[in-house]
PDB file of C-alpha atoms and ligand atoms in Angstrom:
ATOM      1  CA  SER B1268     -24.631 -10.562   1.423  1.00  0.00           C
ATOM      2  CA  PRO B1269     -24.594  -7.366   3.521  1.00  0.00           C
ATOM      3  CA  GLU B1270     -25.817  -9.093   6.688  1.00  0.00           C
ATOM      4  CA  CYS B1271     -22.889 -11.521   6.555  1.00  0.00           C
ATOM      5  CA  SER B1272     -20.114  -9.029   5.821  1.00  0.00           C
ATOM      6  CA  GLU B1273     -19.309  -8.398   9.512  1.00  0.00           C
ATOM      7  CA  SER B1274     -18.463 -11.997  10.328  1.00  0.00           C
ATOM      8  CA  SER B1275     -17.140 -13.375   7.036  1.00  0.00           C
ATOM      9  CA  THR B1276     -13.452 -13.864   6.280  1.00  0.00           C
ATOM     10  CA  PRO B1277     -11.997 -10.642   4.831  1.00  0.00           C
ATOM     11  CA  GLU B1278     -11.867 -10.768   1.068  1.00  0.00           C
ATOM     12  CA  LEU B1279      -8.473 -10.836  -0.640  1.00  0.00           C
ATOM     13  CA  GLU B1280      -8.782  -8.047  -3.217  1.00  0.00           C
ATOM     14  CA  LYS B1281      -5.308  -7.913  -4.687  1.00  0.00           C
ATOM     15  CA  ALA B1282      -1.643  -8.775  -4.091  1.00  0.00           C
ATOM     16  CA  GLY B1283       1.593  -7.861  -5.831  1.00  0.00           C
ATOM     17  CA  LEU B1284       4.997  -6.266  -5.795  1.00  0.00           C
ATOM     18  CA  LEU B1285       5.309  -2.463  -5.602  1.00  0.00           C
ATOM     19  CA  ASN B1286       8.018  -0.022  -4.647  1.00  0.00           C
ATOM     20  CA  LYS B1287       7.192   1.630  -1.341  1.00  0.00           C
ATOM     21  CA  THR B1288       8.449   4.398   0.883  1.00  0.00           C
ATOM     22  CA  LYS B1289       6.915   5.840   4.016  1.00  0.00           C
ATOM     23  CA  ILE B1290       7.138   9.646   3.954  1.00  0.00           C
ATOM     24  CA  ALA B1291       5.297  10.612   7.152  1.00  0.00           C
ATOM     25  CA  GLU B1292       4.461   9.081  10.528  1.00  0.00           C
ATOM     26  CA  GLY B1293       1.677  10.735  12.505  1.00  0.00           C
ATOM     27  CA  GLY B1294       2.005  13.829  10.325  1.00  0.00           C
ATOM     28  CA  ARG B1295       5.762  14.067  10.942  1.00  0.00           C
ATOM     29  CA  LYS B1296       7.857  13.993   7.770  1.00  0.00           C
ATOM     30  CA  LEU B1297      10.258  11.071   7.296  1.00  0.00           C
ATOM     31  CA  ARG B1298      13.268  10.649   5.052  1.00  0.00           C
ATOM     32  CA  LYS B1299      12.430   8.563   1.998  1.00  0.00           C
ATOM     33  CA  ASN B1300      13.699   5.012   1.836  1.00  0.00           C
ATOM     34  CA  TRP B1301      12.352   3.242  -1.261  1.00  0.00           C
ATOM     35  CA  ASN B1302      12.169  -0.564  -1.101  1.00  0.00           C
ATOM     36  CA  PRO B1303      10.326  -3.278  -2.980  1.00  0.00           C
ATOM     37  CA  SER B1304       7.373  -4.516  -0.944  1.00  0.00           C
ATOM     38  CA  TRP B1305       4.885  -7.338  -1.339  1.00  0.00           C
ATOM     39  CA  VAL B1306       1.545  -5.543  -0.962  1.00  0.00           C
ATOM     40  CA  VAL B1307      -1.697  -7.325  -0.072  1.00  0.00           C
ATOM     41  CA  LEU B1308      -5.121  -5.662  -0.092  1.00  0.00           C
ATOM     42  CA  VAL B1309      -7.391  -7.695   2.167  1.00  0.00           C
ATOM     43  CA  GLY B1310     -10.641  -6.520   3.732  1.00  0.00           C
ATOM     44  CA  ASN B1311     -10.211  -2.928   4.925  1.00  0.00           C
ATOM     45  CA  SER B1312      -6.417  -3.126   5.116  1.00  0.00           C
ATOM     46  CA  LEU B1313      -3.367  -2.727   2.959  1.00  0.00           C
ATOM     47  CA  VAL B1314      -0.702  -5.066   4.355  1.00  0.00           C
ATOM     48  CA  PHE B1315       3.008  -4.782   3.557  1.00  0.00           C
ATOM     49  CA  PHE B1316       5.467  -7.681   3.540  1.00  0.00           C
ATOM     50  CA  LYS B1317       9.178  -7.667   2.880  1.00  0.00           C
ATOM     51  CA  ASP B1318       9.908  -8.487  -0.733  1.00  0.00           C
ATOM     52  CA  PRO B1319      10.627 -12.244  -0.718  1.00  0.00           C
ATOM     53  CA  LYS B1320      13.044 -11.757  -3.611  1.00  0.00           C
ATOM     54  CA  SER B1321      15.189  -9.460  -1.462  1.00  0.00           C
ATOM     55  CA  GLN B1322      15.631 -12.182   1.180  1.00  0.00           C
ATOM     56  CA  SER B1323      17.785 -15.279   1.125  1.00  0.00           C
ATOM     57  CA  PRO B1324      15.892 -18.501   0.251  1.00  0.00           C
ATOM     58  CA  ALA B1325      16.525 -19.773   3.791  1.00  0.00           C
ATOM     59  CA  SER B1326      14.835 -16.765   5.360  1.00  0.00           C
ATOM     60  CA  TRP B1327      11.730 -17.072   3.210  1.00  0.00           C
ATOM     61  CA  LYS B1328       9.508 -19.678   4.872  1.00  0.00           C
ATOM     62  CA  PRO B1329       5.724 -19.655   5.238  1.00  0.00           C
ATOM     63  CA  GLY B1330       6.057 -19.139   8.999  1.00  0.00           C
ATOM     64  CA  ASN B1331       8.339 -16.197   8.324  1.00  0.00           C
ATOM     65  CA  SER B1332       5.784 -14.164   6.385  1.00  0.00           C
ATOM     66  CA  ARG B1333       4.857 -11.812   9.216  1.00  0.00           C
ATOM     67  CA  PRO B1334       3.680  -8.455   7.856  1.00  0.00           C
ATOM     68  CA  GLU B1335       6.041  -5.506   8.165  1.00  0.00           C
ATOM     69  CA  SER B1336       3.144  -3.132   8.657  1.00  0.00           C
ATOM     70  CA  SER B1337      -0.518  -2.694   7.893  1.00  0.00           C
ATOM     71  CA  VAL B1338      -2.648   0.302   6.937  1.00  0.00           C
ATOM     72  CA  ASP B1339      -6.317   0.825   7.803  1.00  0.00           C
ATOM     73  CA  LEU B1340      -7.981   2.214   4.679  1.00  0.00           C
ATOM     74  CA  ARG B1341     -11.042   3.633   6.459  1.00  0.00           C
ATOM     75  CA  GLY B1342     -10.952   7.403   5.969  1.00  0.00           C
ATOM     76  CA  ALA B1343      -7.694   7.184   4.001  1.00  0.00           C
ATOM     77  CA  LYS B1344      -6.977   9.499   1.051  1.00  0.00           C
ATOM     78  CA  LEU B1345      -5.389   8.478  -2.238  1.00  0.00           C
ATOM     79  CA  HIS B1346      -3.825  10.903  -4.742  1.00  0.00           C
ATOM     80  CA  TRP B1347      -1.556  10.649  -7.756  1.00  0.00           C
ATOM     81  CA  ALA B1348       1.716  12.231  -6.664  1.00  0.00           C
ATOM     82  CA  ASN B1349       4.182  12.420  -9.506  1.00  0.00           C
ATOM     83  CA  ASP B1350       5.220  15.810  -8.092  1.00  0.00           C
ATOM     84  CA  LEU B1351       6.521  14.050  -4.944  1.00  0.00           C
ATOM     85  CA  SER B1352       9.104  11.898  -6.691  1.00  0.00           C
ATOM     86  CA  SER B1353      11.508  11.740  -9.601  1.00  0.00           C
ATOM     87  CA  LYS B1354      10.030   8.291 -10.289  1.00  0.00           C
ATOM     88  CA  LYS B1355       7.055   7.784 -12.616  1.00  0.00           C
ATOM     89  CA  ASN B1356       3.726   6.179 -11.645  1.00  0.00           C
ATOM     90  CA  VAL B1357       3.655   7.293  -8.010  1.00  0.00           C
ATOM     91  CA  PHE B1358       0.644   7.688  -5.750  1.00  0.00           C
ATOM     92  CA  ARG B1359       0.381   8.829  -2.145  1.00  0.00           C
ATOM     93  CA  LEU B1360      -1.753   7.121   0.470  1.00  0.00           C
ATOM     94  CA  ARG B1361      -2.519   9.046   3.658  1.00  0.00           C
ATOM     95  CA  THR B1362      -4.233   7.421   6.646  1.00  0.00           C
ATOM     96  CA  VAL B1363      -6.479   9.163   9.192  1.00  0.00           C
ATOM     97  CA  THR B1364      -3.607   8.889  11.676  1.00  0.00           C
ATOM     98  CA  GLY B1365      -1.310  10.912   9.422  1.00  0.00           C
ATOM     99  CA  ASN B1366       0.853   8.098   8.112  1.00  0.00           C
ATOM    100  CA  GLU B1367       1.815   8.676   4.482  1.00  0.00           C
ATOM    101  CA  PHE B1368       3.193   6.236   1.935  1.00  0.00           C
ATOM    102  CA  LEU B1369       4.284   6.542  -1.671  1.00  0.00           C
ATOM    103  CA  LEU B1370       3.714   3.480  -3.846  1.00  0.00           C
ATOM    104  CA  GLN B1371       5.200   3.076  -7.303  1.00  0.00           C
ATOM    105  CA  SER B1372       5.499   0.679 -10.233  1.00  0.00           C
ATOM    106  CA  GLU B1373       7.456   0.990 -13.458  1.00  0.00           C
ATOM    107  CA  THR B1374       4.448  -0.563 -15.233  1.00  0.00           C
ATOM    108  CA  ASP B1375       1.612   1.881 -16.005  1.00  0.00           C
ATOM    109  CA  SER B1376      -1.145  -0.766 -16.050  1.00  0.00           C
ATOM    110  CA  VAL B1377      -0.007  -2.212 -12.711  1.00  0.00           C
ATOM    111  CA  ILE B1378      -0.079   1.097 -10.848  1.00  0.00           C
ATOM    112  CA  LYS B1379      -3.415   2.098 -12.437  1.00  0.00           C
ATOM    113  CA  GLU B1380      -5.014  -1.163 -11.280  1.00  0.00           C
ATOM    114  CA  TRP B1381      -3.707  -0.694  -7.733  1.00  0.00           C
ATOM    115  CA  TYR B1382      -4.932   2.891  -7.654  1.00  0.00           C
ATOM    116  CA  GLY B1383      -8.404   1.905  -8.842  1.00  0.00           C
ATOM    117  CA  THR B1384      -8.727  -1.058  -6.488  1.00  0.00           C
ATOM    118  CA  ILE B1385      -7.560   0.849  -3.382  1.00  0.00           C
ATOM    119  CA  GLN B1386      -9.781   3.821  -4.277  1.00  0.00           C
ATOM    120  CA  SER B1387     -12.826   1.565  -4.612  1.00  0.00           C
ATOM    121  CA  VAL B1388     -12.183   0.065  -1.163  1.00  0.00           C
ATOM    122  CA  ILE B1389     -11.800   3.569   0.356  1.00  0.00           C
ATOM    123  CA  HIS B1390     -15.063   4.678  -1.287  1.00  0.00           C
ATOM    124  CA  ARG B1391     -16.871   1.543  -0.087  1.00  0.00           C
ATOM    125  CA  LEU B1392     -15.705   2.233   3.489  1.00  0.00           C
ATOM    126  CA  ASP B1393     -16.807   5.905   3.177  1.00  0.00           C
ATOM    127  CA  ARG B1394     -20.351   4.657   2.492  1.00  0.00           C
ATOM    128  CA  ASP B1395     -20.466   2.205   5.436  1.00  0.00           C
TER     129      ASP B1395
HETATM  130  C1  I3P U1253      16.804  10.540  -1.708  1.00  0.00           C
HETATM  131  C2  I3P U1253      16.708   9.352  -2.666  1.00  0.00           C
HETATM  132  C3  I3P U1253      15.268   9.137  -3.079  1.00  0.00           C
HETATM  133  C4  I3P U1253      14.685  10.415  -3.687  1.00  0.00           C
HETATM  134  C5  I3P U1253      14.816  11.582  -2.726  1.00  0.00           C
HETATM  135  C6  I3P U1253      16.239  11.805  -2.301  1.00  0.00           C
HETATM  136  O1  I3P U1253      18.139  10.743  -1.372  1.00  0.00           O
HETATM  137  O2  I3P U1253      17.471   9.607  -3.802  1.00  0.00           O
HETATM  138  O3  I3P U1253      15.218   8.085  -4.023  1.00  0.00           O
HETATM  139  O4  I3P U1253      13.320  10.204  -3.911  1.00  0.00           O
HETATM  140  O5  I3P U1253      14.327  12.740  -3.396  1.00  0.00           O
HETATM  141  O6  I3P U1253      16.294  12.848  -1.341  1.00  0.00           O
HETATM  142  P1  I3P U1253      18.853   9.965  -0.139  1.00  0.00           P
HETATM  143  O7  I3P U1253      19.011   8.541  -0.555  1.00  0.00           O
HETATM  144  O8  I3P U1253      20.152  10.679   0.026  1.00  0.00           O
HETATM  145  O9  I3P U1253      17.946  10.110   1.052  1.00  0.00           O
HETATM  146  P2  I3P U1253      12.659   9.851  -5.335  1.00  0.00           P
HETATM  147  O10 I3P U1253      13.355   8.619  -5.830  1.00  0.00           O
HETATM  148  O11 I3P U1253      11.217   9.592  -4.993  1.00  0.00           O
HETATM  149  O12 I3P U1253      12.819  11.032  -6.220  1.00  0.00           O
HETATM  150  P3  I3P U1253      13.466  13.929  -2.714  1.00  0.00           P
HETATM  151  O13 I3P U1253      14.267  14.433  -1.565  1.00  0.00           O
HETATM  152  O14 I3P U1253      13.296  14.921  -3.812  1.00  0.00           O
HETATM  153  O15 I3P U1253      12.164  13.344  -2.265  1.00  0.00           O
END
């Protein structure tokens, strides 16, 4: 219910593997460095973890799953951005602080679902 939303545990919306590169930090352009990332959409945040598959089995323990970084979706902008990459199925996420990420999947349905889910969270936060 609306009156409980402040104090309740943030809702896990979605999780999965995407290709990710950060292209700007505080509005300053960065060199692309694409890597697989385990992406979790929880509450108002998109949280990035290192791809467990890219790590040795020994390094992948529950206690080791500290996020690499996290993005506040409030005020963020989402756009399809196939003009920003030679890869297909790319969108760009820009935060209010001027951090920009490209996210990509080889699978059309996967990237469409992520786009729709992130956009709905951004729109919900716009209305708050
Ligand atoms: C970049 C690398 C990226 C590519 C980028 C290249 O080269 O090949 O994968 O982005 O293209 O500059 P480098 O490894 O030497 O930094 P895409 O895969 O998204 O096309 P760009 O400069 O046109 O963005």
